[in-house]
Coordinates of C-alpha atoms and ligand atoms in Angstrom, one line a residue:
M27 CA 15.6 -14.0 -15.5
A28 CA 11.6 -13.8 -14.0
I29 CA 9.7 -12.9 -10.9
L30 CA 7.6 -16.0 -10.1
I31 CA 3.8 -15.0 -8.3
T32 CA 2.1 -17.7 -7.0
G33 CA -1.3 -16.9 -6.5
G34 CA -0.8 -14.6 -9.5
C35 CA -4.4 -14.6 -10.2
G36 CA -5.6 -13.7 -7.1
Y37 CA -7.2 -10.1 -6.3
I38 CA -3.9 -8.9 -4.7
G39 CA -1.7 -11.1 -7.1
S40 CA -3.3 -10.2 -10.7
H41 CA -2.6 -6.1 -9.4
T42 CA 1.2 -7.1 -9.1
C43 CA 1.3 -8.9 -12.4
I44 CA 0.6 -5.5 -13.9
E45 CA 3.1 -3.4 -11.8
L46 CA 5.6 -6.1 -12.0
C47 CA 5.3 -5.6 -16.4
K48 CA 5.2 -1.9 -15.8
A49 CA 8.2 -1.7 -13.9
G50 CA 9.9 -4.3 -16.5
Y51 CA 10.1 -7.1 -14.9
E52 CA 9.9 -10.6 -16.2
V53 CA 7.2 -11.7 -15.0
V54 CA 5.6 -15.6 -14.5
A55 CA 2.7 -16.5 -12.5
L56 CA 0.8 -19.7 -11.3
D57 CA -2.3 -20.4 -9.4
N58 CA -4.3 -23.5 -8.7
F59 CA -7.6 -21.5 -9.1
H60 CA -8.8 -22.4 -5.6
N61 CA -9.7 -19.0 -5.4
A62 CA -9.6 -17.3 -8.5
K63 CA -11.5 -17.5 -12.5
P64 CA -9.1 -18.4 -15.7
K65 CA -10.6 -15.0 -17.4
V66 CA -8.5 -13.1 -15.1
I67 CA -5.2 -14.1 -17.1
E68 CA -6.5 -12.6 -20.2
R69 CA -7.2 -9.2 -18.4
I70 CA -3.7 -9.1 -16.9
S71 CA -2.3 -9.5 -20.2
A72 CA -4.2 -6.9 -21.8
L73 CA -3.4 -4.9 -19.3
S74 CA 0.0 -5.1 -19.4
G75 CA 0.1 -5.1 -23.3
K76 CA 1.8 -8.4 -23.2
P77 CA 0.6 -12.3 -22.9
L78 CA 1.2 -13.5 -18.9
T79 CA 3.5 -16.1 -18.9
F80 CA 0.8 -18.4 -16.5
Y81 CA 0.9 -21.6 -15.1
T82 CA -2.0 -23.7 -13.6
C83 CA 0.5 -25.1 -10.7
D84 CA -0.2 -25.8 -6.8
I85 CA 2.1 -25.3 -4.5
R86 CA 2.1 -28.0 -2.5
D87 CA 3.3 -29.9 -5.9
A88 CA 6.9 -29.8 -5.7
R89 CA 7.0 -31.6 -9.6
G90 CA 5.1 -28.5 -11.1
L91 CA 7.1 -25.8 -9.3
S92 CA 10.3 -27.7 -10.1
A93 CA 8.5 -27.3 -13.8
I94 CA 8.5 -23.8 -13.8
F95 CA 12.1 -23.8 -12.4
E96 CA 13.1 -25.7 -15.2
A97 CA 11.8 -23.7 -17.6
H98 CA 12.7 -20.1 -16.3
T99 CA 15.6 -18.8 -14.4
V100 CA 13.6 -17.2 -11.3
E101 CA 15.0 -15.0 -9.6
A102 CA 13.1 -13.7 -7.1
V103 CA 9.2 -14.8 -6.1
I104 CA 6.3 -13.0 -4.6
H105 CA 4.3 -15.2 -3.1
F106 CA 0.6 -14.9 -2.6
A107 CA -0.6 -18.3 -3.0
G108 CA -3.2 -19.4 0.5
W109 CA -6.3 -19.3 1.6
K110 CA -7.6 -16.0 3.3
A111 CA -10.8 -17.0 4.8
V112 CA -10.6 -16.6 8.8
G113 CA -13.9 -18.1 9.9
E114 CA -13.4 -20.9 7.3
S115 CA -9.8 -21.6 9.2
T116 CA -11.2 -21.9 12.5
V117 CA -13.5 -24.8 10.9
L118 CA -10.4 -26.7 8.9
P119 CA -7.3 -25.8 10.9
L120 CA -5.5 -28.6 9.3
E121 CA -6.2 -27.8 5.7
Y122 CA -5.2 -24.1 6.0
Y123 CA -1.5 -25.7 7.7
E124 CA -1.2 -27.6 5.1
N125 CA -2.3 -25.0 2.1
N126 CA -0.5 -22.2 3.2
V127 CA 2.1 -23.8 5.6
S128 CA 3.2 -26.8 4.3
G129 CA 2.4 -25.6 1.0
T130 CA 5.4 -22.8 1.7
V131 CA 7.6 -25.1 2.9
T132 CA 7.2 -27.1 -0.3
L133 CA 8.0 -23.9 -2.1
L134 CA 11.2 -22.9 -0.1
K135 CA 12.8 -26.3 -0.3
V136 CA 12.3 -26.1 -4.8
M137 CA 13.4 -22.6 -4.7
R138 CA 16.6 -24.0 -2.6
K139 CA 16.6 -26.6 -5.3
F140 CA 17.4 -24.1 -8.0
G141 CA 19.2 -21.7 -5.8
C142 CA 16.5 -19.0 -5.9
K143 CA 17.2 -17.0 -2.6
R144 CA 14.9 -13.9 -2.7
I145 CA 11.0 -14.3 -1.1
V146 CA 9.0 -12.1 -1.1
F147 CA 5.8 -13.2 1.4
S148 CA 2.2 -12.3 2.2
S149 CA 1.9 -11.5 5.7
S150 CA -1.1 -9.5 7.4
A151 CA -1.2 -7.3 10.1
T152 CA -3.5 -9.8 12.1
V153 CA 0.0 -11.4 13.4
Y154 CA -0.1 -8.3 15.9
G155 CA -3.0 -9.6 17.5
E156 CA -5.2 -8.0 19.7
E157 CA -2.8 -6.4 22.2
N158 CA -0.3 -3.9 20.3
P159 CA -1.4 -0.5 20.5
S160 CA -2.1 1.9 16.9
P161 CA -0.2 2.6 15.3
L162 CA 1.3 -0.5 14.9
T163 CA 5.4 -0.7 14.3
E164 CA 7.5 -3.3 13.0
D165 CA 9.4 -4.0 15.8
M166 CA 6.1 -5.1 18.3
P167 CA 5.8 -8.7 20.0
V168 CA 3.6 -10.8 17.7
G169 CA 2.0 -14.0 18.9
K170 CA -1.3 -14.0 20.7
V171 CA -3.3 -14.1 17.2
A172 CA -7.0 -14.8 17.3
N173 CA -7.5 -18.0 14.6
P174 CA -5.8 -20.6 12.5
Y175 CA -5.7 -18.0 9.6
A176 CA -3.1 -16.0 11.4
R177 CA -1.8 -18.4 13.1
T178 CA -0.4 -19.7 9.4
K179 CA 0.7 -16.0 8.7
L180 CA 2.8 -15.8 11.7
F181 CA 4.7 -19.6 11.0
N182 CA 5.5 -18.9 7.5
E183 CA 7.0 -15.7 9.1
H184 CA 9.3 -17.9 11.5
V185 CA 9.8 -20.4 8.9
I186 CA 11.2 -18.0 5.7
E187 CA 13.3 -16.2 9.2
D188 CA 14.8 -19.5 10.3
V189 CA 15.7 -20.0 6.4
C190 CA 17.4 -16.3 6.6
A191 CA 18.8 -17.5 9.7
A192 CA 20.3 -21.0 8.0
D193 CA 21.7 -19.2 4.3
P194 CA 23.3 -15.7 5.0
D195 CA 22.7 -14.7 1.1
F196 CA 18.9 -15.6 1.5
C197 CA 16.2 -12.5 1.4
G198 CA 12.7 -13.1 3.0
M199 CA 10.6 -9.6 2.9
L200 CA 7.8 -10.3 5.2
L201 CA 5.2 -7.6 4.5
R202 CA 2.3 -7.3 6.7
Y203 CA -0.8 -5.8 4.3
F204 CA -3.7 -3.6 6.8
N205 CA -6.5 -3.7 4.7
P206 CA -6.7 -4.1 1.4
I207 CA -9.0 -2.2 -1.0
G208 CA -10.0 -1.0 -4.0
A209 CA -9.4 -2.0 -7.3
H210 CA -7.3 -1.7 -10.9
E211 CA -8.4 2.1 -12.3
S212 CA -9.6 0.4 -15.5
G213 CA -12.5 -1.7 -13.8
T214 CA -11.0 -4.9 -15.5
I215 CA -9.7 -6.4 -12.8
G216 CA -10.7 -6.1 -8.8
E217 CA -11.7 -8.3 -5.8
D218 CA -14.1 -10.8 -6.7
P219 CA -15.6 -12.8 -3.6
N220 CA -16.8 -16.0 -3.1
G221 CA -20.6 -15.7 -1.5
I222 CA -21.5 -13.1 0.6
P223 CA -18.5 -10.8 1.5
N224 CA -16.8 -11.2 5.5
N225 CA -15.1 -7.9 4.3
L226 CA -16.2 -4.4 5.0
M227 CA -16.0 -3.1 1.4
P228 CA -17.0 -5.6 -1.1
Y229 CA -19.9 -5.7 1.1
I230 CA -20.6 -1.7 0.8
A231 CA -20.1 -2.7 -3.2
Q232 CA -22.5 -5.7 -3.4
V233 CA -25.2 -3.4 -1.6
A234 CA -24.1 -0.2 -3.6
V235 CA -24.8 -3.3 -6.8
G236 CA -28.0 -3.7 -5.7
K237 CA -26.6 -7.9 -4.8
L238 CA -27.5 -7.4 -1.2
P239 CA -30.0 -5.0 0.5
Y240 CA -28.2 -3.3 3.2
L241 CA -25.1 -3.0 5.2
Q242 CA -24.9 -4.3 8.7
V243 CA -22.5 -1.9 10.6
F244 CA -21.1 -4.3 13.5
G245 CA -21.1 -2.1 16.4
N246 CA -21.1 1.8 16.8
D247 CA -20.4 1.8 20.6
Y248 CA -16.7 1.5 19.9
P249 CA -14.7 4.4 21.7
T250 CA -14.0 6.3 18.1
H251 CA -15.0 9.7 16.8
D252 CA -18.6 7.9 15.7
G253 CA -18.8 4.7 17.5
T254 CA -17.7 2.6 14.7
G255 CA -14.1 0.5 14.3
I256 CA -11.6 2.2 12.4
R257 CA -9.3 0.2 9.6
D258 CA -6.1 1.1 8.2
Y259 CA -7.1 1.1 4.4
I260 CA -5.3 0.8 1.6
H261 CA -5.5 0.8 -2.5
V262 CA -5.0 -2.8 -4.1
V263 CA -2.5 -1.0 -6.5
D264 CA -0.3 1.3 -3.8
L265 CA 0.0 -2.7 -2.5
A266 CA 1.2 -4.2 -5.5
R267 CA 3.3 -1.4 -6.3
G268 CA 4.7 -1.9 -2.7
H269 CA 5.3 -5.3 -3.8
V270 CA 7.5 -4.0 -6.5
A271 CA 9.4 -1.7 -3.9
A272 CA 10.2 -5.2 -2.0
V273 CA 11.4 -6.9 -4.9
A274 CA 13.6 -4.8 -6.4
Y275 CA 14.8 -4.3 -2.5
A276 CA 15.2 -8.2 -1.9
L277 CA 17.2 -8.2 -5.7
S278 CA 20.4 -6.7 -3.5
H279 CA 19.9 -7.6 -0.5
T280 CA 20.2 -10.4 2.3
G281 CA 18.3 -11.3 5.9
A282 CA 14.7 -11.1 6.4
Q283 CA 12.7 -7.6 6.6
V284 CA 9.7 -6.9 8.4
V285 CA 7.7 -4.4 6.7
N286 CA 3.8 -3.1 7.2
L287 CA 2.3 -2.2 4.0
G288 CA -0.5 0.3 5.2
T289 CA -1.1 4.2 4.8
G290 CA -1.2 4.8 8.8
V291 CA -4.1 6.9 7.9
G292 CA -7.6 5.5 9.7
Y293 CA -11.0 5.6 8.6
S294 CA -14.3 4.2 10.4
V295 CA -17.3 2.4 9.0
L296 CA -19.2 5.0 8.9
D297 CA -16.1 7.7 6.8
V298 CA -16.0 4.6 3.9
V299 CA -20.0 4.6 4.2
T300 CA -20.2 8.4 3.1
A301 CA -17.0 8.5 0.9
F302 CA -18.2 5.7 -1.6
E303 CA -21.7 7.2 -1.6
R304 CA -20.4 10.9 -1.0
V305 CA -18.0 9.8 -4.8
N306 CA -20.2 7.8 -6.3
Q307 CA -23.9 9.4 -6.1
I308 CA -25.4 6.1 -4.6
P309 CA -26.9 5.9 -1.3
I310 CA -25.6 2.7 1.0
P311 CA -28.5 1.7 3.4
Y312 CA -27.4 0.5 6.8
K313 CA -28.6 -1.2 9.7
I314 CA -26.2 -0.8 13.0
V315 CA -26.3 -4.2 14.7
P316 CA -24.3 -5.9 17.6
R317 CA -19.8 -6.0 17.8
R318 CA -19.0 -8.8 15.8
E319 CA -17.2 -11.1 17.9
G320 CA -13.0 -10.9 17.5
D321 CA -13.4 -7.2 16.1
V322 CA -10.7 -4.4 17.6
T323 CA -11.6 -0.9 18.1
I324 CA -8.6 0.4 15.9
Y325 CA -6.3 -1.1 13.8
L326 CA -3.4 1.2 12.0
A327 CA -0.3 1.3 10.6
D328 CA 3.0 3.2 11.3
P329 CA 4.3 3.5 7.6
T330 CA 7.2 4.7 8.4
K331 CA 9.7 1.4 7.8
A332 CA 8.3 0.8 3.9
K333 CA 9.7 4.7 3.6
E334 CA 12.5 4.4 4.9
L335 CA 13.7 1.1 3.9
L336 CA 11.7 0.9 0.4
G337 CA 11.1 4.4 -0.4
W338 CA 7.3 3.4 -0.6
Q339 CA 4.4 5.4 0.3
A340 CA 0.9 5.2 -0.8
E341 CA -0.6 7.6 -3.2
H342 CA -4.3 7.0 -3.0
S343 CA -7.2 8.6 -1.1
L344 CA -10.5 6.7 0.1
E345 CA -12.0 8.7 -2.4
D346 CA -9.9 6.9 -5.3
M347 CA -10.6 3.1 -3.5
C348 CA -14.3 4.5 -3.6
R349 CA -14.6 4.7 -7.1
D350 CA -12.3 2.3 -8.6
T351 CA -14.4 -0.3 -6.3
W352 CA -17.4 1.0 -8.0
R353 CA -16.5 1.0 -11.2
W354 CA -15.5 -2.6 -11.0
Q355 CA -18.1 -3.8 -9.1
Q356 CA -20.5 -1.8 -11.7
R357 CA -19.1 -3.5 -14.5
N358 CA -18.7 -6.7 -13.4
P359 CA -21.6 -7.0 -10.9
N360 CA -20.7 -11.0 -10.8
G361 CA -16.9 -10.1 -10.7
Y362 CA -15.3 -12.7 -13.3
D363 CA -18.9 -14.6 -13.9
D364 CA -19.7 -11.5 -16.2
E365 CA -18.8 -11.3 -19.8
Ligands
NAD430 P1 -6.8 -14.0 -3.1 O1 -7.7 -15.4 -2.5 O2 -7.5 -13.4 -4.1 O3 -5.7 -14.5 -4.1 C1 -5.0 -16.0 -3.4 C2 -4.6 -16.9 -4.4 O4 -4.0 -18.3 -4.2 C3 -5.9 -17.7 -5.2 O5 -6.0 -16.6 -6.9 C4 -6.0 -18.8 -5.4 O6 -6.4 -19.4 -6.4 C5 -4.4 -19.1 -5.1 N1 -4.1 -20.0 -4.0 C6 -4.6 -20.9 -3.0 N2 -3.9 -21.8 -3.0 C7 -3.4 -22.5 -3.7 C8 -2.4 -23.5 -3.8 N3 -2.0 -24.5 -3.4 N4 -1.3 -23.2 -5.0 C9 -1.5 -22.6 -5.9 N5 -2.3 -21.4 -6.1 C10 -3.4 -21.3 -4.2 O7 -6.4 -13.6 -2.2 P2 -5.8 -12.1 -2.0 O8 -6.7 -11.1 -1.3 O9 -5.4 -11.3 -3.3 O10 -4.3 -12.6 -0.7 C11 -3.1 -12.6 -1.0 C12 -2.7 -13.2 -0.2 O11 -2.2 -11.8 0.6 C13 -3.0 -14.2 0.5 O12 -2.3 -15.5 0.8 C14 -3.1 -13.6 2.1 O13 -3.7 -14.3 3.3 C15 -2.9 -12.5 1.8 N6 -3.4 -11.3 2.3 C16 -4.7 -10.7 2.0 C17 -5.0 -9.5 2.8 C18 -6.2 -9.1 2.5 O14 -7.1 -8.4 2.8 N7 -6.8 -9.5 1.0 C19 -4.6 -9.3 3.6 C20 -3.4 -9.6 4.2 C21 -2.8 -10.8 3.7
UD1_431 C1 -9.9 -8.7 8.1 C2 -9.7 -9.5 8.9 C3 -7.9 -10.0 8.8 C4 -7.5 -9.3 7.7 C5 -7.8 -8.0 7.5 C6 -6.6 -7.5 6.3 C7 -11.7 -11.3 9.5 C8 -12.6 -11.4 10.8 N1 -10.8 -10.2 9.7 O1 -10.0 -7.7 9.1 O2 -7.8 -11.0 9.1 O3 -6.1 -9.3 8.1 O4 -9.2 -8.2 6.9 O5 -8.0 -7.5 4.8 O6 -11.8 -11.0 8.2 N2 -17.3 -4.0 8.9 C9 -18.8 -4.2 8.9 N3 -19.6 -4.8 8.6 C10 -19.4 -5.3 7.7 C11 -18.2 -5.8 7.3 C12 -17.2 -5.5 8.3 O7 -19.4 -3.2 9.4 O8 -20.0 -6.1 7.1 C13 -16.8 -3.7 9.9 C14 -15.7 -4.7 10.7 O9 -16.4 -4.6 12.3 C15 -14.2 -3.8 11.0 C16 -14.6 -2.7 9.6 O10 -15.5 -3.2 9.1 O11 -14.3 -2.6 11.8 C17 -13.4 -4.1 8.6 O12 -13.3 -4.8 8.6 P1 -12.8 -6.0 7.4 O13 -13.6 -5.5 6.2 O14 -13.8 -7.4 7.4 O15 -11.3 -6.1 8.1 P2 -10.5 -6.6 9.2 O16 -12.0 -6.8 10.4 O17 -10.3 -5.0 9.7

């Protein structure tokens, strides 16, 4: 009996492979390397203490997926595979709907063919949109989302809810992630963005390592303690463990469940910069620039449901996130392209 991880070579998928192996699950992973490097497979294998069972496969390829389900008895799927660049999704909406939504439909059809009735899906806090007040709870209305990427997450949530409604034996876990950062404490796997990072922590890490001259802080006129935006940053290893808890739940329950994966604690941009500087003893030069379009003042999880339903809560501190990010970046200044 195996757990299939789609997008298993990506940032969150790679950390989840390790935590699942540590928890004793048999792991089978697939990826099409759209946003990952094959080298991560050997790193996952080294950290798990055994070779990763891996297939190069695209989730839009029903035949390729079927071959994996024929070779393994897949008990549950953890579905990370998807594209995630917000800006790109506004330029390539059809490609985003095809990869993220059609890909998920293809995966679900193959699961149905093989009688696999458990899925844990990577949704995003972005589905709460800009109008709900923080802390965000799972029962808040969703729908007014800002871009095609966010809509693919929302559509997939609906698709999985509809599958659960049609089949009373099916279980769908819709996990809404807040802001995953950090890296495995070994410093051998981490986030490896293509080109100039869009997100805060990878940008800081590239400033720290000297690849970028300074951080642009997008606005210091928000109504927060220091004027910069507040987010709920969660260590990627805590997030990975949230998936272990979610898959355990899915194996013994039915129905659809929406669950926030966040800490419930918010930090501003300057809080993160200061923590990174203090923990790693490295100055991070920054300049205040105008607000980034589409940014909100504060985005925070209410993590109560995850604790009550899954018995899971985040354990790592912001300092851990800064230390582990820097260890990964320092040892791999060019990500997986370094030897
Ligand atoms: P990632 O890009 O590092 O990982 C996704 C992986 O999926 C990549 O390895 C990519 O090559 C693979 N992939 C993409 N399309 C595929 C396809 N058609 N077939 C097979 N493999 C495919 O991203 P991540 O940060 O690890 O995110 C994982 C999931 O979590 C994504 O669905 C993302 O939208 C979601 N998510 C991420 C964040 C975040 O901040 N990182 C936040 C909320 C939700
Ligand atoms: C981003 C994604 C969102 C996703 C979320 C979780 C975008 C536009 N949005 O949101 O879809 O669900 O991550 O992973 O990519 N900041 C700077 N300078 C920078 C980068 C960021 O000041 O160079 C600030 C931002 O204004 C924000 C905070 O840092 O206040 C966090 O930004 P970021 O890491 O991009 O995450 P989100 O905007 O929360």
